[in-house]
PDB file of N, CA and C in Angstrom:
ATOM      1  N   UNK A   1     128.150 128.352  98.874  1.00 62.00           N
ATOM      2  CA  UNK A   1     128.462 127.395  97.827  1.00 62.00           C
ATOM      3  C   UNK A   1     129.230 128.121  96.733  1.00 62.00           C
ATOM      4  N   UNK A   2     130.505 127.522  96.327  1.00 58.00           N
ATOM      5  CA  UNK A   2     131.559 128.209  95.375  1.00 58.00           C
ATOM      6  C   UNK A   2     131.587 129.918  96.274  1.00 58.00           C
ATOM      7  N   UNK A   3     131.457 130.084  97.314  1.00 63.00           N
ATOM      8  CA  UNK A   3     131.242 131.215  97.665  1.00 63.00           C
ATOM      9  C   UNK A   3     130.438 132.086  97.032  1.00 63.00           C
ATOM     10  N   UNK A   4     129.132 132.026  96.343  1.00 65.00           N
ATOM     11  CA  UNK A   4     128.361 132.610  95.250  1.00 65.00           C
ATOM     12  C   UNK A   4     127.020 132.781  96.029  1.00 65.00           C
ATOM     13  N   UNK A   5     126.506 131.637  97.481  1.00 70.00           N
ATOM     14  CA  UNK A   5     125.518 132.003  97.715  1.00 70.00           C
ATOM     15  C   UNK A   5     125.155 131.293  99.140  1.00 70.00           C
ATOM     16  N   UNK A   6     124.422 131.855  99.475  1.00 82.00           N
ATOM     17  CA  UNK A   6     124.253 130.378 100.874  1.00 82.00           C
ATOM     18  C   UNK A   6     123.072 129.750 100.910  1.00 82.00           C
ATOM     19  N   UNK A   7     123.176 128.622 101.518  1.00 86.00           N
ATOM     20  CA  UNK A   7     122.193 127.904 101.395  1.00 86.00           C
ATOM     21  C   UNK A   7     121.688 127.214 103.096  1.00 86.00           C
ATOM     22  N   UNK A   8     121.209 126.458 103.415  1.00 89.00           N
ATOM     23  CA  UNK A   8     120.681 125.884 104.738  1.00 89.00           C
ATOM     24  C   UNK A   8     119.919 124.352 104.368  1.00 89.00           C
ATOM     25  N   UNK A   9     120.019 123.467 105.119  1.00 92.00           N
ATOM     26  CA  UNK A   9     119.291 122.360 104.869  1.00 92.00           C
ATOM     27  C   UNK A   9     118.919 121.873 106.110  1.00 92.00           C
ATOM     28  N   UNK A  10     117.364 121.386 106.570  1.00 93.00           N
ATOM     29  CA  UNK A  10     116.622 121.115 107.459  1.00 93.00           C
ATOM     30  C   UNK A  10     116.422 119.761 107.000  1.00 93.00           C
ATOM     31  N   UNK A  11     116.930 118.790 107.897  1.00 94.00           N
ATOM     32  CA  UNK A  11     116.444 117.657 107.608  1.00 94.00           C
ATOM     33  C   UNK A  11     115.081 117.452 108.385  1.00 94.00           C
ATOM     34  N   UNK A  12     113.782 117.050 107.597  1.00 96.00           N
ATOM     35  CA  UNK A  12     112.968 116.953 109.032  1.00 96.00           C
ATOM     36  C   UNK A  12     112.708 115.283 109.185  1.00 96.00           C
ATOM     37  N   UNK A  13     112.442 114.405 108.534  1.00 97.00           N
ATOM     38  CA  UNK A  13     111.995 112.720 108.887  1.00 97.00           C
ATOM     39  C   UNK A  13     113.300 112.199 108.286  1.00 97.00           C
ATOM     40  N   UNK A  14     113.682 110.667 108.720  1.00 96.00           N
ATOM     41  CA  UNK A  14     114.425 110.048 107.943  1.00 96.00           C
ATOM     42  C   UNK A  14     113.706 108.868 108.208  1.00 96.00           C
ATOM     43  N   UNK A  15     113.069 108.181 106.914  1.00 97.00           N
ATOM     44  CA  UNK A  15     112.593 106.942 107.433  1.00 97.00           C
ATOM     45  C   UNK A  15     113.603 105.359 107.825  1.00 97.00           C
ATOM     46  N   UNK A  16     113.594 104.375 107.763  1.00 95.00           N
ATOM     47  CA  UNK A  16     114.173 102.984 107.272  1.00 95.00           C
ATOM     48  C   UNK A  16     114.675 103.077 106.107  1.00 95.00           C
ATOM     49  N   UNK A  17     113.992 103.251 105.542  1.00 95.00           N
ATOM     50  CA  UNK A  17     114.241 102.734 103.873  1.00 95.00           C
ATOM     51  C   UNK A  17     115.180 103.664 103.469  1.00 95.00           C
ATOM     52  N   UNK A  18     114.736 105.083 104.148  1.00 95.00           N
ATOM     53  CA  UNK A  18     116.337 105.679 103.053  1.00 95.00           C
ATOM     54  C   UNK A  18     115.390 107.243 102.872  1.00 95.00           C
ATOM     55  N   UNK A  19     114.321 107.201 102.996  1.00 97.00           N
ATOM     56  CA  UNK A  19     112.935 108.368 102.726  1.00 97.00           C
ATOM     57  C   UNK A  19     113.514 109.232 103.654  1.00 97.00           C
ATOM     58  N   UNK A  20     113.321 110.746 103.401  1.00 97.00           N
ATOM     59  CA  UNK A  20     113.142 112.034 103.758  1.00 97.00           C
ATOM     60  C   UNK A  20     112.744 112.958 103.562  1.00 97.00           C
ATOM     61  N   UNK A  21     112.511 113.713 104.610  1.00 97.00           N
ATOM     62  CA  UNK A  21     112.107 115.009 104.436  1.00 97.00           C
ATOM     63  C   UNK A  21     112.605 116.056 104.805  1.00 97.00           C
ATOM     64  N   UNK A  22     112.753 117.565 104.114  1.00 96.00           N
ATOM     65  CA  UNK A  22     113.726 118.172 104.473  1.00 96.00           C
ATOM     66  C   UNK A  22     113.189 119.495 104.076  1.00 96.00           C
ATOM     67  N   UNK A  23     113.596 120.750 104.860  1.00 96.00           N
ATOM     68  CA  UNK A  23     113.680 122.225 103.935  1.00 96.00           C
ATOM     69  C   UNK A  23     114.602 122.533 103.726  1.00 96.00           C
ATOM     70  N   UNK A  24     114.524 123.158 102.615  1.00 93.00           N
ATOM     71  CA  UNK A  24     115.803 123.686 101.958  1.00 93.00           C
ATOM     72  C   UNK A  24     115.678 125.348 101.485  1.00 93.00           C
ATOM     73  N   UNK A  25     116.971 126.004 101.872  1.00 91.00           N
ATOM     74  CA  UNK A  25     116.904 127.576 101.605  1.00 91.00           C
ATOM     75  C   UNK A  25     117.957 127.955 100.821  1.00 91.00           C
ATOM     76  N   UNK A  26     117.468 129.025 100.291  1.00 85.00           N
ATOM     77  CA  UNK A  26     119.125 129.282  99.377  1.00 85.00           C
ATOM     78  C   UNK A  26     119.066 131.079  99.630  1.00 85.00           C
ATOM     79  N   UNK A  27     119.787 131.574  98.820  1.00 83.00           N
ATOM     80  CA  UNK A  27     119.798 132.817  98.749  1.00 83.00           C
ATOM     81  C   UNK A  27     120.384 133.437  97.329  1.00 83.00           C
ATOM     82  N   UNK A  28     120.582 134.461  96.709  1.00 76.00           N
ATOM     83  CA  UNK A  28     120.392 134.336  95.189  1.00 76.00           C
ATOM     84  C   UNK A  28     121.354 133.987  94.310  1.00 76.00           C
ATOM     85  N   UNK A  29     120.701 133.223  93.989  1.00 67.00           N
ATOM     86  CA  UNK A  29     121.617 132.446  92.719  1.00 67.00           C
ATOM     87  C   UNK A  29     120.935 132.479  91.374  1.00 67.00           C
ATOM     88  N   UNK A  30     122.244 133.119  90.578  1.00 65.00           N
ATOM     89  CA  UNK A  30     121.874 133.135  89.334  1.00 65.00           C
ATOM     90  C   UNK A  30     120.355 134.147  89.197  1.00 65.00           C
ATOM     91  N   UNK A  31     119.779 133.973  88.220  1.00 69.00           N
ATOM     92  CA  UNK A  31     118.687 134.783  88.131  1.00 69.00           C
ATOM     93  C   UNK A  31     117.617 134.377  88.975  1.00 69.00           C
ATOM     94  N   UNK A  32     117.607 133.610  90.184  1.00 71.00           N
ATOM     95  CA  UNK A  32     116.685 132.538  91.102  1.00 71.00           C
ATOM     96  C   UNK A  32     116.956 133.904  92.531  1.00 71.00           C
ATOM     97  N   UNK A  33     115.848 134.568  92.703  1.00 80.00           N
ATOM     98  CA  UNK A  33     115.791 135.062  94.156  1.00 80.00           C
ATOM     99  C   UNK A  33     115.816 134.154  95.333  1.00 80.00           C
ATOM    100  N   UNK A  34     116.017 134.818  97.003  1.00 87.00           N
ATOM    101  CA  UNK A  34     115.956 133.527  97.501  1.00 87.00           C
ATOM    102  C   UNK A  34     114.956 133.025  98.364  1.00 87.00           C
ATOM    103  N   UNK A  35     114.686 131.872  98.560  1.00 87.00           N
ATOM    104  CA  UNK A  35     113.403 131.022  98.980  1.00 87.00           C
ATOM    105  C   UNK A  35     113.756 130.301  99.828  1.00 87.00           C
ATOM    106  N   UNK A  36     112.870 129.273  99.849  1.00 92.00           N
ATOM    107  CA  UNK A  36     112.473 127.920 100.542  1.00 92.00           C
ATOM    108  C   UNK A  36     111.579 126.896 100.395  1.00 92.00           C
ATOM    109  N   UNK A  37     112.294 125.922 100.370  1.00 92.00           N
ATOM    110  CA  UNK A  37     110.939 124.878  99.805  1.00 92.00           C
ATOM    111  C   UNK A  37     111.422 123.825 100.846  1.00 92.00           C
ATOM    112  N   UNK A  38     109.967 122.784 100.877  1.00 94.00           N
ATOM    113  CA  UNK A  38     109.953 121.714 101.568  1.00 94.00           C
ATOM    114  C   UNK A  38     109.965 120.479 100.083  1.00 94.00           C
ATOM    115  N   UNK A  39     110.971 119.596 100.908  1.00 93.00           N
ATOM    116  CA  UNK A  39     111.386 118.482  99.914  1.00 93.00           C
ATOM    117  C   UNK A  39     111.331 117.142 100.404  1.00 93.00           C
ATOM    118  N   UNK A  40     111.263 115.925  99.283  1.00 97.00           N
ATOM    119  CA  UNK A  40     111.584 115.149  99.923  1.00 97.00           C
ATOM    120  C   UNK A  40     112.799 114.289  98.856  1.00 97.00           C
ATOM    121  N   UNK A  41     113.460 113.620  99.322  1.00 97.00           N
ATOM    122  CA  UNK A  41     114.606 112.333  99.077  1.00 97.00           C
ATOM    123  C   UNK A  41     114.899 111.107  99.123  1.00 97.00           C
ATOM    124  N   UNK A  42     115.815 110.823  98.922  1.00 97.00           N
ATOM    125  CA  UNK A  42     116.753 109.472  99.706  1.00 97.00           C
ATOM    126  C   UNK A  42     117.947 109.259  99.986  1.00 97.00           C
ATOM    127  N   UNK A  43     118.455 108.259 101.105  1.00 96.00           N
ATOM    128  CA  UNK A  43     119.554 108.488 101.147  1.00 96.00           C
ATOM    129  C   UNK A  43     120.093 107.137 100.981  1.00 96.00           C
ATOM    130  N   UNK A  44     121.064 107.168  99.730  1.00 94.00           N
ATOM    131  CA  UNK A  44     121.478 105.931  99.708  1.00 94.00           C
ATOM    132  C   UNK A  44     123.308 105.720 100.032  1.00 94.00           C
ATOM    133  N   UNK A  45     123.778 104.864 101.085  1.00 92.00           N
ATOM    134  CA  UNK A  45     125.085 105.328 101.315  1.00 92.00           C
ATOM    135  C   UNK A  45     125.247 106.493 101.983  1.00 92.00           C
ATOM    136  N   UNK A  46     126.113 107.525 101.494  1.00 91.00           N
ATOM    137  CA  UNK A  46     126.678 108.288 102.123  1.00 91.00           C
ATOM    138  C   UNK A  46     126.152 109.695 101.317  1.00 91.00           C
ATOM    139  N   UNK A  47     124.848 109.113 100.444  1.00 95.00           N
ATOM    140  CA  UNK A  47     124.550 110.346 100.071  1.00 95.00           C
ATOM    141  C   UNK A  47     122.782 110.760  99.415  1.00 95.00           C
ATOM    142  N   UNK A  48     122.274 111.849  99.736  1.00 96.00           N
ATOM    143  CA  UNK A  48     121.020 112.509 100.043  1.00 96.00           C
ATOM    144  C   UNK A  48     120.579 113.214  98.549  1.00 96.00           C
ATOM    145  N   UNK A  49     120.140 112.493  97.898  1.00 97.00           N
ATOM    146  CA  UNK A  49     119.756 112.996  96.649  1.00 97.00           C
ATOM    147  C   UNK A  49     117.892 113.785  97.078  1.00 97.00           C
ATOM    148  N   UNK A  50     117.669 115.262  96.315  1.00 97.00           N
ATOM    149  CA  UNK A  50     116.412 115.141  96.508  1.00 97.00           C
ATOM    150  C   UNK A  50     116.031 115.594  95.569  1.00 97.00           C
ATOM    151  N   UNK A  51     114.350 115.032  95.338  1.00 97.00           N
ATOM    152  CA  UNK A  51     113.613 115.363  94.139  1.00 97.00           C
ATOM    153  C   UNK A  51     113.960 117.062  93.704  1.00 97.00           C
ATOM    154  N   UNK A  52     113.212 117.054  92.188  1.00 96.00           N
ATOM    155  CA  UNK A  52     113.960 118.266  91.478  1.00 96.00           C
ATOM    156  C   UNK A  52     112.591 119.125  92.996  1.00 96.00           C
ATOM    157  N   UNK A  53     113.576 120.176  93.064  1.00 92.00           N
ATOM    158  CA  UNK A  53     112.382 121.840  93.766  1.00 92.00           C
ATOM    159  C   UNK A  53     112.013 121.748  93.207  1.00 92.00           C
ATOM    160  N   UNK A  54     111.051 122.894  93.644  1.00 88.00           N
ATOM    161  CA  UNK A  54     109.888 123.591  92.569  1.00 88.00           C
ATOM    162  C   UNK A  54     110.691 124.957  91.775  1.00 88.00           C
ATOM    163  N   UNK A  55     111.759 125.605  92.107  1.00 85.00           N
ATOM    164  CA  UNK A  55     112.562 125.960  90.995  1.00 85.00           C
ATOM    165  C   UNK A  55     113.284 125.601  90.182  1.00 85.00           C
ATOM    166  N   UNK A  56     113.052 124.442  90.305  1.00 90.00           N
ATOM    167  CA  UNK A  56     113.820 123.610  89.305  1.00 90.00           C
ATOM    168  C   UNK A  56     114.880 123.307  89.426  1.00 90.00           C
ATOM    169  N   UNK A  57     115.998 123.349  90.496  1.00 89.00           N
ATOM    170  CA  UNK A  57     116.998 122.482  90.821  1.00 89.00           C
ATOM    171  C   UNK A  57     117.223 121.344  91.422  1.00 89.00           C
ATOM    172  N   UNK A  58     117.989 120.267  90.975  1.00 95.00           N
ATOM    173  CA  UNK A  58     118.423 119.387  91.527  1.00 95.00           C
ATOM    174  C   UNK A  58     119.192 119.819  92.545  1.00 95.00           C
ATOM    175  N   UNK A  59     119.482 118.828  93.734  1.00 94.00           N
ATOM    176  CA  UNK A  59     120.386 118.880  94.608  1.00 94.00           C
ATOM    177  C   UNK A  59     120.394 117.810  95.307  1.00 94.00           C
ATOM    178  N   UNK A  60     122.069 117.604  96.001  1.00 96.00           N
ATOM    179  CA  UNK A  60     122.431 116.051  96.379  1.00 96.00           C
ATOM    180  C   UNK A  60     123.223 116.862  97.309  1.00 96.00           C
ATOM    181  N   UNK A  61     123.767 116.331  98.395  1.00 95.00           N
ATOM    182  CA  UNK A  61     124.909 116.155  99.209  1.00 95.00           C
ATOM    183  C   UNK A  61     124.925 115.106  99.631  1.00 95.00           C
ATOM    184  N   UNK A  62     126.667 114.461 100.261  1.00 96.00           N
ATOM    185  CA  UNK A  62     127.184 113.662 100.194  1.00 96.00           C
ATOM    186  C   UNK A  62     128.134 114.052 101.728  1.00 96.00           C
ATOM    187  N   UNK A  63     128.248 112.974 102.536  1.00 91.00           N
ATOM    188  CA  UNK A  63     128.928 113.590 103.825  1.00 91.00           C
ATOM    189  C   UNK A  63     130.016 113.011 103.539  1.00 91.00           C
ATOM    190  N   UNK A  64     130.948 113.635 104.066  1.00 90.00           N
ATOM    191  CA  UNK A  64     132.254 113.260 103.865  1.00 90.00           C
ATOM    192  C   UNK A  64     132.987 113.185 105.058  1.00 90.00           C
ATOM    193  N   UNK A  65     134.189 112.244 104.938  1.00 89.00           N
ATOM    194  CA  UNK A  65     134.940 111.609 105.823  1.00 89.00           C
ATOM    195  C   UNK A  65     135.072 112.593 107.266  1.00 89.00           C
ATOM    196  N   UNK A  66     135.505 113.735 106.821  1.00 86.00           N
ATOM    197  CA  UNK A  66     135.456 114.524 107.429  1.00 86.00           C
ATOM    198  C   UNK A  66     134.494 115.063 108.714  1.00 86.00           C
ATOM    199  N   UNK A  67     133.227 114.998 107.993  1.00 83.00           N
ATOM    200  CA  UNK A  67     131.638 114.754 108.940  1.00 83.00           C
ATOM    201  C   UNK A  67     131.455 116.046 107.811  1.00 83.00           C
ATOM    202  N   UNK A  68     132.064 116.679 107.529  1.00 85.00           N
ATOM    203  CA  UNK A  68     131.382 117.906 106.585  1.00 85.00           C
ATOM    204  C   UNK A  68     130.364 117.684 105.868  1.00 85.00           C
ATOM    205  N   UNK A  69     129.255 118.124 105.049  1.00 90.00           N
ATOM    206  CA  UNK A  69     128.390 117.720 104.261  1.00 90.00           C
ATOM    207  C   UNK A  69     128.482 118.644 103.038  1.00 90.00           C
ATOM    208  N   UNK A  70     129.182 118.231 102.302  1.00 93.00           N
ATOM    209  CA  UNK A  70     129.343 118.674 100.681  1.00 93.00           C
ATOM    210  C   UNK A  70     127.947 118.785 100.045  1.00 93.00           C
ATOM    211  N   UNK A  71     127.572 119.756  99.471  1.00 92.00           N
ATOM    212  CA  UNK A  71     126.513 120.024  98.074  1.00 92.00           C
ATOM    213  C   UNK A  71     126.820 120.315  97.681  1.00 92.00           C
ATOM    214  N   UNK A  72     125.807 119.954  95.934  1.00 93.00           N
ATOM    215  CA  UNK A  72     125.578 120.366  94.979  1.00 93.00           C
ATOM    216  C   UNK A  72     124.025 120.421  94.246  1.00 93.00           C
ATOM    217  N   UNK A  73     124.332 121.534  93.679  1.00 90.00           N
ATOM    218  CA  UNK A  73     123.117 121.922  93.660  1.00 90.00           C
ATOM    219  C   UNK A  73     123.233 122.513  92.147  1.00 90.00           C
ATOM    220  N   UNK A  74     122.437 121.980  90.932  1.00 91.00           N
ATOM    221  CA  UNK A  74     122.132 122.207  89.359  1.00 91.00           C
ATOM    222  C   UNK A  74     120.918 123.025  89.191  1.00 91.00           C
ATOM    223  N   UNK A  75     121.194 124.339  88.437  1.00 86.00           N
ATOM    224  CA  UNK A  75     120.031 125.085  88.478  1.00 86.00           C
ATOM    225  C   UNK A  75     120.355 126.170  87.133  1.00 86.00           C
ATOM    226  N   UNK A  76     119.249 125.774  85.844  1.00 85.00           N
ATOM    227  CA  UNK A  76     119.416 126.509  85.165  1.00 85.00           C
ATOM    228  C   UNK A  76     121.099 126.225  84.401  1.00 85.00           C
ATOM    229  N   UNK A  77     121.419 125.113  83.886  1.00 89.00           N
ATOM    230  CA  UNK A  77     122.512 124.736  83.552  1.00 89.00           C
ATOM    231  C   UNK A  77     123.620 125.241  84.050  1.00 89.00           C
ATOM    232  N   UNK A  78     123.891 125.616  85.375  1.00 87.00           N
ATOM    233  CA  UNK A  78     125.073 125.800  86.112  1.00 87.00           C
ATOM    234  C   UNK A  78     125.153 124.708  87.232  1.00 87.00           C
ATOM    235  N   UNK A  79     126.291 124.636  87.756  1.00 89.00           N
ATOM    236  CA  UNK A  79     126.660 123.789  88.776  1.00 89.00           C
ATOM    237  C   UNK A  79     127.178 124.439  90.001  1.00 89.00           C
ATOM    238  N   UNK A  80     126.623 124.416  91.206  1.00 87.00           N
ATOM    239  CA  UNK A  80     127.193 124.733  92.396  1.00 87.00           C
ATOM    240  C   UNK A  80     127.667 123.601  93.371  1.00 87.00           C
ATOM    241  N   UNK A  81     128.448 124.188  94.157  1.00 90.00           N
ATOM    242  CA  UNK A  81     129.514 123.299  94.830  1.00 90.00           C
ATOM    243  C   UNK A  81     129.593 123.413  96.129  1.00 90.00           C
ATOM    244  N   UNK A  82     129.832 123.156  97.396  1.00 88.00           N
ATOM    245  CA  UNK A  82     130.224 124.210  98.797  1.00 88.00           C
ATOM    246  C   UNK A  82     129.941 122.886  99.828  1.00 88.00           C
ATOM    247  N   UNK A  83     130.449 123.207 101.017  1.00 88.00           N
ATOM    248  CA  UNK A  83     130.440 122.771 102.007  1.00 88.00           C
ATOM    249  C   UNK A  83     129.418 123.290 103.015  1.00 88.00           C
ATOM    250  N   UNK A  84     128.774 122.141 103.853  1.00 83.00           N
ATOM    251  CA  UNK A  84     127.613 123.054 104.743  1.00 83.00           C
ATOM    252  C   UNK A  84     128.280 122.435 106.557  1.00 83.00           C
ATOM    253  N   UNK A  85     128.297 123.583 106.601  1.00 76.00           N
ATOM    254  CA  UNK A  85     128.687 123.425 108.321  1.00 76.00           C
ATOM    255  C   UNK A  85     127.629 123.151 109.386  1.00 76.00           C
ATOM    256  N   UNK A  86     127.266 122.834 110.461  1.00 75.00           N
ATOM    257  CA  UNK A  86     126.307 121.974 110.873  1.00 75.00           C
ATOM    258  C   UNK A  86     126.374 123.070 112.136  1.00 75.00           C
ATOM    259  N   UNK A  87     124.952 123.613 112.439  1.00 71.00           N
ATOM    260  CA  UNK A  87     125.055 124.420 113.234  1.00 71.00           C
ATOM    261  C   UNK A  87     123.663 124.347 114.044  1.00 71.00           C
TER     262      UNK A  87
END
C-alpha cells in the first residue's frame, strides 16, 4: 500500500445482508508493528467497509472495474492507499 507496507485480507463468511467476516494482516506501518486481527463488516455495492481494528484503523476496499481490489486503510491520522492482488 503506497508501497510503504503490505497487507493481506481473508475474507472468511459473507452473509445475505451484506455481513462479514474477515482477517486482516499488515506489516509495519507507521509506528504500528505488524499483526493480525479478525474483523467484521459490510458490503454495500462495490465496497467492504470494516469496523475500526483493535489498533485502531479504519479500513475499506472497493473492487474495481478492473477485478483489482483497492484499499484504504486510516491509522493514526495518515492515509494509505494500494492495490491487493488476489492470490
Amino acid at each position: 500500500m503506497d508501497g510503504t507496507y503490505d497487507a493481506k485480507l481473508a475474507v472468511q463468511t459473507i452473509s445475505s445482508n451484506g455481513k462479514v467476516t474477515v482477517t486482516y494482516a499488515w506489516g509495519n506501518l507507521g509506528d504500528n508493528y505488524p499483526g493480525e486481527a479478525a474483523g467484521a463488516g459490510r458490503i454495500v455495492g462495490s465496497t467492504l467497509k470494516l469496523e475500526r481494528l483493535p489498533n485502531g484503523a479504519d479500513v475499506s476496499f472497493v473492487m474495481r472495474p478492473d477485478g483489482a481490489l483497492a484499499g484504504t486503510v486510516t491509522l493514526a491520522g495518515q492515509t494509505y492507499t494500494g492495490a491487493f492482488l488476489k492470490q
